[in-house]
Amino acid sequence: MDYKDAGVDVEAGRAFVEQIRNLVKSTTRSEVLGKLGAFSGFFELPSGYQQPVLVSGTDGVGTKLKIAQAVNSHETVGIDLVGMCVNDVLTSGAEPLFFLDYLATGKLDGAQLTEVVAGIATGCRQAGCSLVGGETAEMPGFYQPGEYDLAGFCVGIVEKSRILDGSRVEVGDIAIGLASTGVHSNGLSLVRKIVSDRQLSWSDRPDTFTGKTLGEVFLTPTQIYVKPVLEALRVQHLPIHSMAHITGGGLPENLPRCLGTGQSVKIDPTSWQIPPVFDWLAQMGEVSPDAMFNTFNMGIGFVVLVPPDGVAATLEWFASQGLGAWAIGEVVPGNGELLGIG
Amino acid sequence: MDYKDAGVDVEAGRAFVEQIRNLVKSTTRSEVLGKLGAFSGFFELPSGYQQPVLVSGTDGVGTKLKIAQAVNSHETVGIDLVGMCVNDVLTSGAEPLFFLDYLATGKLDGAQLTEVVAGIATGCRQAGCSLVGGETAEMPGFYQPGEYDLAGFCVGIVEKSRILDGSRVEVGDIAIGLASTGVHSNGLSLVRKIVSDRQLSWSDRPDTFTGKTLGEVFLTPTQIYVKPVLEALRVQHLPIHSMAHITGGGLPENLPRCLGTGQSVKIDPTSWQIPPVFDWLAQMGEVSPDAMFNTFNMGIGFVVLVPPDGVAATLEWFASQGLGAWAIGEVVPGNGELLGIG
């Protein structure tokens, strides 16, 4: 008996590492040392920081993977994976430096997992960070045939005196919402339940989506906000006080996390155009407006807080980058709540 | 319909974060900034480095989790998770700084997952690194009831001029093997197949294991080598040229990875005491010696290469730390092979 009899094919693992070599290389920044196949990833600290702080985050894609696996389309979930991690790291004002992935599957399917890694590499290039390591775990009996799980990990860097958190926020600051590309990577369990309960199929093309299948609509990759936001901070010097990434729990859960003490934020849900996908979900699933806001991003994937006199320049900057941006609310005295909905 | 109807309990997730607060706190180093619940983890760079290089690694525990889940014992797999990652990072001579975990489950069981995180915190304390972040993903329909998967990420730091790799290794250097605590976290799919094929149970107590159940034997946590090895390098100034973490693929796969070009390593498999667990596996599974060495660590979890005149002091140092150490082989001219077995 040997390891292959037990369902683990070490040779297939080695072949896979060769297949993804060029994908990994496409993300390489000048600070990367060493090579694929080493025990670890090496990244030389960028110069120019006085008191560098490392900012790290980890996340997965959740059950969005189930949709990718149902429609056998694996090229975008890697973008979601990178997006979920780098957008979190970005909230502090940090520049994402490098990324690692963990990919677990029941039976290693090299073609399928190469598509997944291609998406991760695309996401890393969009975020300007290097893919410096990863683990591909073949775990027989743990995952169903054709299924895999994904986790990602990102490290960024920020000057200590420039860390953004609630401490800079003032009552009267304006919340600028940046457009999401759809549900991103949160709330997909509810999406799947609605699609299943209504006996729909991922290949259906409801009129709302002008020719797109449900699979295509719900696999739209997560917007990566790194480049326009970092340039807003470091090149345009826009007066951003704090930032929030709108993920699980929606605006009510995430926007208050970027406030200072003694502050709430009042939003006006009519101030931006909620994308049709959310109306469709609310209607098909008979989901209350409250539950919709507590589960989905409702079209706002990232929020920056600026003083009133910075609003016009901030809106203009993001519009110039092709990213929808709206003044969606205002910081008010309070106790860490989101007001204005429900 | 809401998110809870879809099987995701956001409140249970929040309660879990509260439960693990003190565990996370127990790992805090002075460089940690910020707090649990932020979008990211913050870690200030330690001072004293001229050209700091960040060294990162990711890994999982593989199907060792299946054994933990079968015997409902979740307190040690977190130590394995940390060990798999930090021992990799350590091979370059880097000091592990911080750690993040990804924990995915079908239905969030707070008591079970708190045991898991307790093990992660224990591992972090053993390795001297801080648990600065994590993701707990509830993914209904993805994992079987009672099952979870785990991934870990570690970042360490090393002075650029002190990075250890094959470039310092010379023909004639001696390989010092450090004792493993058993199978660590590799080869468990084969272990499970042997136990299942022989119709054994995890609660069986074979004579070989003097009263221990098979579950206890195979859940023995991975040895974390960080403190004795870092002190060997940075305090004892032992002349270590290169290091290898012996994981999947055993000595034949991993030991050559730490050699220089034009080198092989010849080991003498009679030079150390192979622990009884490996004889038991070979016998019960009728596994050939070759397959045993290519799947399991065979009692050697970590290897350091030193020049001949450093052998005595190195053996003495690790013995003083309560860690078994043997001179198991020698670097010879060659093409990156492991010689001396099979």
XYZ file of C-alpha atoms in Angstrom:
684
model
C 0.000 0.000 0.000
C 1.250 3.515 -0.635
C 0.089 7.115 -0.558
C -1.465 6.979 -4.026
C -3.630 4.025 -2.908
C -4.871 6.333 -0.150
C -6.026 8.869 -2.752
C -3.130 11.326 -2.648
C -1.218 11.774 -5.900
C 2.079 13.501 -5.099
C 3.095 13.508 -8.788
C -0.100 15.311 -9.801
C 0.681 17.898 -7.138
C 4.155 18.467 -8.609
C 2.766 18.753 -12.155
C 0.234 21.325 -10.950
C 3.005 23.487 -9.462
C 4.676 23.510 -12.894
C 1.413 24.482 -14.604
C 0.924 27.579 -12.460
C 4.539 28.794 -12.615
C 3.912 31.489 -15.246
C 0.715 32.646 -13.543
C 2.624 33.212 -10.326
C 5.411 34.962 -12.217
C 2.924 37.399 -13.784
C 2.336 38.914 -10.325
C 5.978 39.385 -9.300
C 6.994 42.732 -7.825
C 10.631 43.794 -7.550
C 10.699 43.071 -3.799
C 10.085 39.346 -4.274
C 13.129 37.181 -3.530
C 13.498 33.450 -3.976
C 11.486 31.145 -6.120
C 8.435 28.920 -6.426
C 9.012 25.621 -4.623
C 10.913 27.069 -1.669
C 9.621 26.338 1.844
C 8.412 29.957 2.120
C 7.781 33.168 0.214
C 10.304 36.012 0.562
C 9.471 39.696 0.249
C 11.932 42.486 0.945
C 10.429 45.393 2.821
C 9.871 48.422 0.562
C 12.053 51.369 1.556
C 10.819 54.808 2.537
C 8.860 53.897 5.649
C 9.858 55.427 9.012
C 7.698 53.231 11.253
C 6.286 50.535 9.008
C 3.227 48.646 10.216
C 2.233 45.359 8.586
C -1.484 45.005 7.978
C -2.858 41.540 7.338
C -6.158 39.946 6.508
C -7.577 36.567 5.594
C -10.829 35.569 3.962
C -12.539 33.043 1.751
C -15.115 33.196 -0.994
C -17.869 31.388 0.914
C -20.508 29.502 -0.988
C -19.972 31.550 -4.144
C -17.705 28.569 -4.849
C -20.784 26.343 -5.052
C -22.058 28.389 -7.991
C -18.674 28.279 -9.754
C -18.652 24.526 -9.269
C -22.280 24.126 -10.402
C -21.629 25.932 -13.698
C -18.049 24.639 -14.038
C -16.566 28.132 -14.375
C -13.533 28.671 -12.166
C -11.755 31.718 -13.590
C -13.322 34.434 -11.460
C -13.509 33.098 -7.881
C -9.785 33.786 -7.483
C -10.461 37.476 -8.175
C -13.124 37.358 -5.446
C -10.647 35.746 -3.070
C -8.036 38.449 -3.591
C -10.681 41.187 -3.478
C -12.100 40.067 -0.147
C -8.635 40.186 1.450
C -7.031 43.231 -0.170
C -10.095 45.454 0.268
C -9.985 44.680 4.009
C -6.277 45.533 4.226
C -6.890 48.697 2.194
C -9.319 50.132 4.793
C -6.378 51.133 7.011
C -4.689 52.984 4.155
C -2.195 50.155 3.641
C -0.720 49.119 0.311
C -1.149 45.365 -0.249
C 2.276 43.796 -0.809
C 1.824 40.070 -1.129
C -0.758 37.303 -1.119
C -0.870 33.573 -0.377
C -3.618 31.104 -1.141
C -4.819 27.826 0.361
C -6.661 25.546 -2.030
C -8.184 22.327 -0.712
C -9.827 19.688 -2.849
C -10.860 16.049 -2.715
C -9.140 14.957 -5.892
C -6.610 17.224 -7.575
C -7.959 18.309 -11.001
C -5.060 20.240 -12.516
C -7.073 21.951 -15.278
C -9.761 23.139 -12.859
C -7.324 24.401 -10.233
C -5.169 26.130 -12.838
C -8.263 28.179 -13.756
C -8.677 29.043 -10.082
C -5.045 30.158 -9.770
C -5.372 32.170 -12.997
C -8.130 34.160 -11.255
C -5.983 34.648 -8.170
C -3.149 35.941 -10.366
C -5.553 38.333 -12.143
C -6.758 39.620 -8.764
C -3.186 40.076 -7.551
C -2.276 42.075 -10.662
C -5.411 44.239 -10.203
C -4.372 44.868 -6.588
C -0.679 45.333 -7.390
C 0.443 42.606 -5.002
C 2.561 39.496 -5.550
C 1.424 35.913 -5.150
C 4.350 34.604 -3.082
C 3.086 31.279 -1.819
C 0.289 28.815 -1.566
C -0.758 25.396 -0.463
C -2.702 22.925 -2.551
C -4.091 20.231 -0.306
C -5.505 17.001 -1.687
C -7.850 15.704 0.994
C -9.643 12.543 -0.141
C -13.076 12.090 1.400
C -13.207 15.651 2.682
C -14.592 17.410 -0.367
C -17.156 16.134 -2.874
C -15.922 15.331 -6.402
C -15.334 18.578 -8.320
C -15.486 20.689 -5.159
C -12.761 22.753 -3.547
C -12.444 25.377 -0.859
C -10.255 28.470 -1.052
C -8.716 30.756 1.548
C -6.553 33.798 0.960
C -4.148 35.823 3.000
C -2.787 39.293 2.299
C -0.102 41.437 3.928
C 0.133 45.166 3.328
C 2.163 48.020 4.713
C 1.360 51.490 6.033
C 3.300 54.226 7.787
C 2.252 54.135 11.453
C 1.356 57.843 11.580
C -0.887 57.405 8.523
C -2.999 54.467 9.691
C -6.628 55.299 9.052
C -9.164 54.351 11.700
C -12.093 55.980 13.433
C -9.894 58.421 15.354
C -9.794 60.991 12.508
C -13.534 60.957 11.862
C -15.562 64.054 12.781
C -19.283 64.624 13.104
C -20.366 66.131 9.782
C -18.025 63.991 7.685
C -19.665 62.669 4.544
C -19.791 58.992 3.582
C -18.908 58.465 -0.064
C -20.105 55.078 -1.294
C -18.196 53.356 -4.102
C -20.078 51.102 -6.488
C -19.965 47.346 -6.077
C -20.142 45.050 -9.090
C -23.050 43.089 -7.583
C -23.261 40.816 -4.554
C -19.444 40.428 -4.448
C -18.731 37.442 -2.153
C -21.347 37.823 0.572
C -24.898 36.577 0.935
C -24.449 33.790 -1.607
C -26.034 31.179 0.670
C -29.233 33.208 0.525
C -28.883 33.664 -3.237
C -28.509 29.904 -3.634
C -31.526 29.223 -1.435
C -33.678 31.626 -3.456
C -32.562 30.109 -6.763
C -33.183 26.617 -5.422
C -36.541 27.381 -3.720
C -37.868 29.025 -6.882
C -36.688 26.010 -8.900
C -34.529 28.224 -11.088
C -31.372 27.143 -12.842
C -28.007 28.931 -13.095
C -28.413 28.837 -16.875
C -31.726 30.763 -16.759
C -31.697 34.258 -18.278
C -34.295 36.395 -16.464
C -35.335 39.562 -18.367
C -33.835 41.750 -15.630
C -30.341 40.691 -16.616
C -30.532 41.485 -20.345
C -29.211 38.231 -21.697
C -26.930 37.167 -18.874
C -27.440 33.834 -17.137
C -27.985 33.735 -13.370
C -24.627 31.967 -13.135
C -22.907 34.850 -14.911
C -24.723 37.474 -12.836
C -23.809 35.908 -9.494
C -20.247 35.024 -10.490
C -19.408 38.632 -11.437
C -16.104 39.140 -9.597
C -15.687 41.391 -6.579
C -14.514 44.941 -7.318
C -10.926 45.508 -6.186
C -10.666 49.080 -4.892
C -6.917 49.168 -4.243
C -5.533 51.259 -7.093
C -8.092 54.128 -7.185
C -8.199 54.363 -3.371
C -4.426 54.237 -2.829
C -3.937 56.856 -5.508
C -6.659 58.992 -3.887
C -4.652 58.864 -0.655
C -1.040 58.942 -1.817
C -1.102 60.865 -5.096
C -4.282 62.962 -5.110
C -3.987 63.598 -1.339
C -7.738 63.577 -0.885
C -8.721 64.165 2.766
C -9.966 60.637 3.513
C -10.542 60.155 7.262
C -11.585 56.507 7.408
C -12.747 53.656 5.184
C -14.976 50.583 5.324
C -15.199 47.453 3.195
C -18.843 46.381 2.939
C -18.911 42.609 3.364
C -20.953 40.153 5.460
C -23.680 42.001 7.370
C -23.820 44.785 4.778
C -23.700 48.527 5.501
C -25.282 48.168 9.009
C -22.534 45.796 10.168
C -19.535 47.297 8.394
C -19.927 51.045 8.031
C -20.057 51.728 11.819
C -16.742 49.858 12.208
C -14.895 52.804 10.657
C -16.409 55.475 12.940
C -14.916 57.148 16.003
C -16.398 56.807 19.486
C -19.629 58.700 20.105
C -20.542 58.649 16.427
C -23.209 57.077 14.255
C -23.797 57.446 10.548
C -27.080 58.359 8.912
C -27.453 57.182 5.352
C -30.038 58.013 2.712
C -30.816 54.817 0.797
C -32.358 56.833 -2.037
C -29.061 58.627 -2.678
C -27.687 55.951 -4.967
C -29.082 53.647 -7.615
C -29.505 50.171 -6.086
C -28.573 47.738 -8.885
C -31.368 45.590 -10.363
C -29.860 42.358 -9.010
C -30.879 43.352 -5.483
C -34.471 44.167 -6.483
C -34.630 40.824 -8.225
C -33.379 38.997 -5.100
C -35.779 40.872 -2.797
C -38.707 40.050 -5.037
C -37.886 36.420 -5.843
C -36.981 35.628 -2.236
C -39.594 37.834 -0.568
C -36.745 39.277 1.462
C -37.593 42.320 3.611
C -35.682 45.572 2.992
C -34.098 45.183 6.429
C -32.870 41.667 5.696
C -31.617 42.808 2.295
C -29.496 45.590 3.861
C -28.234 43.234 6.577
C -27.134 40.585 4.085
C -26.055 42.306 0.875
C -23.935 45.348 -0.010
C -26.905 46.814 -1.969
C -24.591 48.317 -4.586
C -22.043 49.923 -2.224
C -18.883 47.855 -1.868
C -16.574 50.327 -0.152
C -17.066 53.600 1.722
C -14.667 56.483 2.357
C -15.390 59.258 4.873
C -14.310 62.795 3.969
C -14.977 66.269 5.393
C -17.683 68.240 3.581
C -15.167 70.353 1.694
C -13.541 67.220 0.275
C -16.702 65.730 -1.199
C -16.625 67.292 -4.658
C -12.992 66.405 -5.361
C -13.501 62.865 -4.052
C -16.575 62.236 -6.202
C -14.762 63.640 -9.206
C -11.677 61.492 -8.623
C -13.546 58.207 -8.448
C -15.728 59.130 -11.423
C -12.527 59.799 -13.393
C -11.464 56.252 -12.529
C -14.704 54.824 -13.938
C -15.973 53.936 -10.479
C -19.505 54.977 -9.437
C -19.412 57.172 -6.307
C -22.206 58.853 -4.350
C -22.494 60.895 -1.150
C -24.676 58.418 0.727
C -24.710 59.703 4.298
C -23.287 61.800 7.102
C -21.573 61.174 10.435
C -23.772 62.260 13.360
C -23.408 62.057 17.151
C -24.438 58.607 18.369
C -23.468 55.205 19.585
C -21.984 53.368 16.618
C -25.207 52.797 14.726
C -26.251 52.956 11.106
C -29.359 55.132 10.847
C -31.658 55.840 7.940
C -32.759 52.397 6.852
C -35.546 50.155 8.146
C -36.635 34.879 3.938
C -33.384 35.988 5.565
C -29.792 34.893 5.957
C -30.527 32.650 8.938
C -33.108 30.755 6.839
C -30.257 30.138 4.422
C -28.228 28.501 7.191
C -25.910 31.365 8.169
C -26.208 32.578 11.751
C -24.514 35.977 11.962
C -25.280 36.238 15.711
C -23.584 32.912 16.423
C -20.571 34.243 14.532
C -20.455 37.339 16.737
C -20.821 35.275 19.925
C -17.935 33.066 18.792
C -15.675 36.085 18.330
C -16.396 37.026 21.962
C -15.596 33.493 23.156
C -12.144 33.484 21.617
C -11.161 36.996 22.718
C -9.011 35.867 25.657
C -7.397 33.099 23.651
C -6.306 35.607 21.043
C -5.095 37.967 23.756
C -2.902 35.237 25.270
C -0.718 35.357 22.149
C -0.221 39.135 21.987
C 3.296 40.468 21.456
C 4.234 44.076 22.104
C 4.256 44.892 18.381
C 0.528 44.181 17.956
C -1.592 47.303 17.398
C -5.345 47.554 17.174
C -7.939 45.133 18.354
C -10.022 42.066 17.580
C -12.913 42.988 15.298
C -11.003 45.432 13.119
C -10.971 44.856 9.361
C -7.314 43.761 9.595
C -4.527 42.767 11.958
C -1.795 45.339 12.688
C 1.784 44.486 13.565
C 4.528 47.059 13.944
C 7.823 46.003 12.428
C 10.370 45.013 15.101
C 13.350 47.353 15.185
C 16.967 46.355 14.692
C 16.768 45.076 11.127
C 18.875 46.740 8.417
C 17.276 45.062 5.394
C 14.270 43.227 6.725
C 12.793 40.454 4.598
C 9.316 39.121 5.283
C 9.029 35.356 5.070
C 5.576 33.860 4.710
C 4.006 30.445 4.548
C 0.599 28.830 4.433
C -0.526 25.317 5.188
C -3.361 23.187 6.455
C -3.635 20.101 8.615
C -4.897 17.781 5.879
C -7.003 14.801 6.810
C -5.637 14.709 10.358
C -8.800 16.769 10.873
C -10.867 13.697 10.008
C -9.379 11.867 12.997
C -10.010 14.813 15.340
C -13.581 14.927 14.103
C -14.036 11.147 14.404
C -12.952 11.113 18.070
C -14.451 14.548 18.824
C -11.161 15.958 20.128
C -10.345 19.377 18.721
C -7.714 20.842 21.050
C -4.555 19.743 19.255
C -5.153 20.286 15.516
C -4.600 24.016 16.018
C -1.085 23.244 17.277
C -0.527 21.188 14.122
C -1.754 24.070 11.994
C 0.661 26.545 13.549
C 3.487 24.007 13.488
C 3.105 23.277 9.782
C 3.366 26.987 8.955
C 5.954 28.255 11.438
C 8.375 25.364 10.871
C 8.343 26.217 7.147
C 9.043 29.901 7.829
C 11.770 28.928 10.299
C 13.802 27.077 7.638
C 15.075 30.418 6.283
C 16.244 31.502 9.742
C 13.259 33.826 10.130
C 11.509 34.592 13.405
C 7.741 34.023 13.106
C 5.930 37.259 13.996
C 2.248 36.716 13.462
C -0.321 34.188 12.380
C -3.828 34.186 10.896
C -6.264 31.318 10.594
C -9.114 30.425 8.236
C -11.735 28.107 9.708
C -14.558 26.866 7.500
C -17.474 24.800 8.702
C -20.965 23.796 7.623
C -22.738 24.834 10.804
C -20.966 26.985 13.366
C -20.512 24.975 16.598
C -19.067 27.536 19.020
C -17.826 25.022 21.612
C -16.069 22.886 19.019
C -14.441 25.798 17.223
C -13.348 27.405 20.493
C -11.377 24.199 21.185
C -9.795 24.547 17.756
C -8.811 28.169 18.378
C -7.461 27.216 21.823
C -5.048 24.886 20.042
C -4.063 27.610 17.574
C -3.355 29.958 20.499
C -1.257 27.264 22.221
C 0.727 26.768 19.021
C 1.244 30.513 18.632
C 2.550 30.781 22.196
C 4.903 27.846 21.582
C 6.176 29.590 18.451
C 6.299 33.048 20.037
C 4.046 34.606 17.417
C 0.784 36.543 17.720
C -2.590 35.489 16.397
C -3.609 38.766 14.719
C -6.550 37.744 12.596
C -8.771 35.052 11.302
C -11.850 34.225 9.339
C -14.583 31.884 10.460
C -16.723 30.947 7.489
C -20.086 29.260 7.890
C -20.711 27.481 4.598
C -23.943 25.492 4.690
C -23.926 22.441 2.453
C -20.177 22.606 1.910
C -18.978 20.639 4.908
C -20.586 17.591 6.553
C -22.135 18.100 10.010
C -19.381 18.289 12.629
C -16.672 18.809 9.994
C -14.468 21.819 9.413
C -11.382 22.698 7.425
C -8.506 24.814 8.664
C -5.816 26.879 6.942
C -3.060 28.926 8.548
C -0.804 31.762 7.438
C 2.391 32.898 9.104
C 4.678 35.857 8.507
C 8.190 36.000 9.901
C 11.161 38.283 9.536
C 14.848 37.797 8.810
C 17.788 40.066 8.071
C 18.471 39.789 4.331
C 22.156 38.947 4.787
C 21.241 36.136 7.186
C 18.695 34.287 5.057
C 19.562 30.616 5.118
C 19.265 28.661 1.910
C 21.333 26.143 -0.011
C 24.008 28.694 -0.931
C 25.948 28.243 2.340
C 25.982 24.459 2.234
C 29.290 22.681 1.603
C 30.096 19.115 0.678
C 30.977 17.421 3.947
C 28.345 19.261 5.988
C 26.534 17.006 8.409
C 22.737 16.661 8.567
C 21.465 16.787 12.145
C 17.971 15.340 12.408
C 15.646 16.621 15.120
C 13.045 14.283 16.572
C 9.449 14.440 15.445
C 6.610 13.639 17.829
C 5.137 11.064 15.415
C 3.517 11.466 12.018
C 2.980 15.225 12.555
C 0.469 16.356 9.903
C 1.501 14.326 6.861
C 0.526 10.928 5.564
C -2.736 10.829 7.513
C -4.768 9.719 4.491
C -2.638 6.576 4.426
C -2.960 6.163 8.212
C -6.740 6.419 7.900
C -6.816 3.928 5.056
C -4.767 1.413 7.059
C -6.970 1.816 10.156
C -10.097 1.467 8.041
C -8.869 -1.473 5.899
C -7.796 -3.380 9.015
C -11.207 -2.660 10.574
C -9.566 -0.992 13.547
C -11.121 1.764 15.617
C -9.566 5.018 16.859
C -10.390 3.851 20.396
C -8.343 0.640 20.030
C -5.235 0.386 22.225
C -2.654 -1.780 20.396
C 0.112 -3.136 22.669
C 2.732 -1.112 20.789
C 1.331 2.111 22.212
C 1.374 1.186 25.912
C -2.148 2.187 26.825
C -2.731 4.962 24.295
C -5.624 4.789 21.862
C -4.950 5.003 18.135
C -6.790 8.325 18.200
C -4.392 9.701 20.804
C -1.334 8.353 18.987
C -2.240 9.904 15.642
C -3.468 13.190 17.098
C -0.168 13.846 18.905
C 0.539 17.452 17.886
C 3.321 18.481 15.528
C 6.589 19.515 17.185
C 7.190 23.253 16.910
C 10.930 23.800 16.457
C 10.967 27.601 16.563
C 12.373 28.410 19.994
C 15.284 25.922 20.183
C 16.284 26.574 16.549
C 16.081 30.384 16.734
C 18.094 30.346 19.938
C 20.632 28.029 18.294
C 21.046 30.634 15.547
C 20.721 33.928 17.360
C 21.961 33.244 20.892
C 24.165 30.156 20.717
C 25.526 31.197 17.290
C 25.774 27.603 16.127
C 27.111 27.379 12.549
C 23.862 26.273 10.879
C 24.155 26.465 7.070
C 20.670 25.437 5.981
C 17.504 23.816 7.314
C 14.613 21.647 6.121
C 11.138 20.983 7.486
C 10.239 17.349 6.812
C 6.614 17.323 5.615
C 4.724 15.721 2.708
C 7.048 13.454 0.743
C 9.268 12.826 3.762
C 13.061 13.108 3.831
C 13.483 12.256 0.086
C 11.253 15.162 -0.961
C 12.228 17.768 1.620
C 15.841 17.335 2.653
C 17.260 17.970 -0.878
C 15.339 21.281 -0.967
C 17.843 22.813 1.469
C 20.972 21.802 -0.477
C 23.140 23.893 -2.787
C 23.551 23.139 -6.480
C 25.702 20.128 -7.335
C 24.980 18.488 -3.995
C 23.148 15.422 -2.734
C 22.801 14.110 0.786
C 23.540 10.568 1.922
C 21.696 9.487 5.013
C 22.135 6.444 7.205
C 18.657 5.276 8.243
C 20.147 3.227 11.097
C 21.612 6.331 12.713
C 18.466 7.217 14.626
C 15.751 5.275 16.415
C 12.676 5.122 14.163
C 9.692 5.448 16.545
C 7.423 2.377 16.986
C 4.461 4.114 15.326
C 6.188 3.825 11.946
C 6.965 0.108 12.379
C 3.343 -0.422 13.344
C 2.116 1.404 10.205
C 4.525 -0.465 7.907
C 3.414 -3.790 9.325
C -0.351 -3.177 9.508
C -0.444 -1.562 6.061
C 2.172 -3.782 4.415
C 3.857 -0.575 3.296
C 7.295 -0.946 1.681
C 10.263 0.828 3.319
C 10.471 3.077 0.250
C 6.839 4.106 0.476
C 7.236 4.657 4.231
C 10.161 7.073 3.698
C 8.331 8.845 0.852
C 5.181 9.392 2.912
C 6.185 9.821 6.560
C 8.879 11.744 8.419
C 10.083 8.463 10.035
C 10.906 10.224 13.290
C 12.834 13.210 11.862
C 10.708 16.364 11.720
C 13.369 18.969 11.016
C 16.971 18.892 9.785
C 19.804 21.390 10.231
C 23.037 21.231 8.234
C 26.274 22.134 10.044
C 29.965 21.799 9.233
C 31.697 18.807 10.844
C 33.271 20.921 13.581
C 29.840 22.191 14.617
C 28.253 18.791 15.129
C 29.104 18.201 18.785
C 27.913 21.605 19.988
C 24.736 21.325 17.913
C 23.849 17.882 19.245
C 24.540 19.078 22.764
C 22.388 22.192 22.361
C 19.293 20.364 21.159
C 19.736 17.642 23.805
C 19.828 20.389 26.448
C 16.473 21.566 25.086
C 14.956 18.121 25.528
C 14.842 17.543 21.781
C 16.247 14.301 20.322
C 19.001 15.026 17.773
C 21.176 12.721 15.709
C 23.809 13.080 12.982
C 21.863 11.291 10.234
C 23.822 11.996 7.083
C 26.363 13.954 5.088
C 26.319 16.293 2.096
C 28.059 14.750 -0.935
C 28.584 15.860 -4.544
C 25.495 15.063 -6.607
C 22.354 16.204 -8.297
C 19.907 17.049 -5.504
C 19.135 13.519 -4.433
C 18.630 11.779 -1.126
C 20.872 8.698 -1.052
C 21.122 5.876 1.448
C 17.566 4.538 1.556
C 15.748 2.115 -0.735
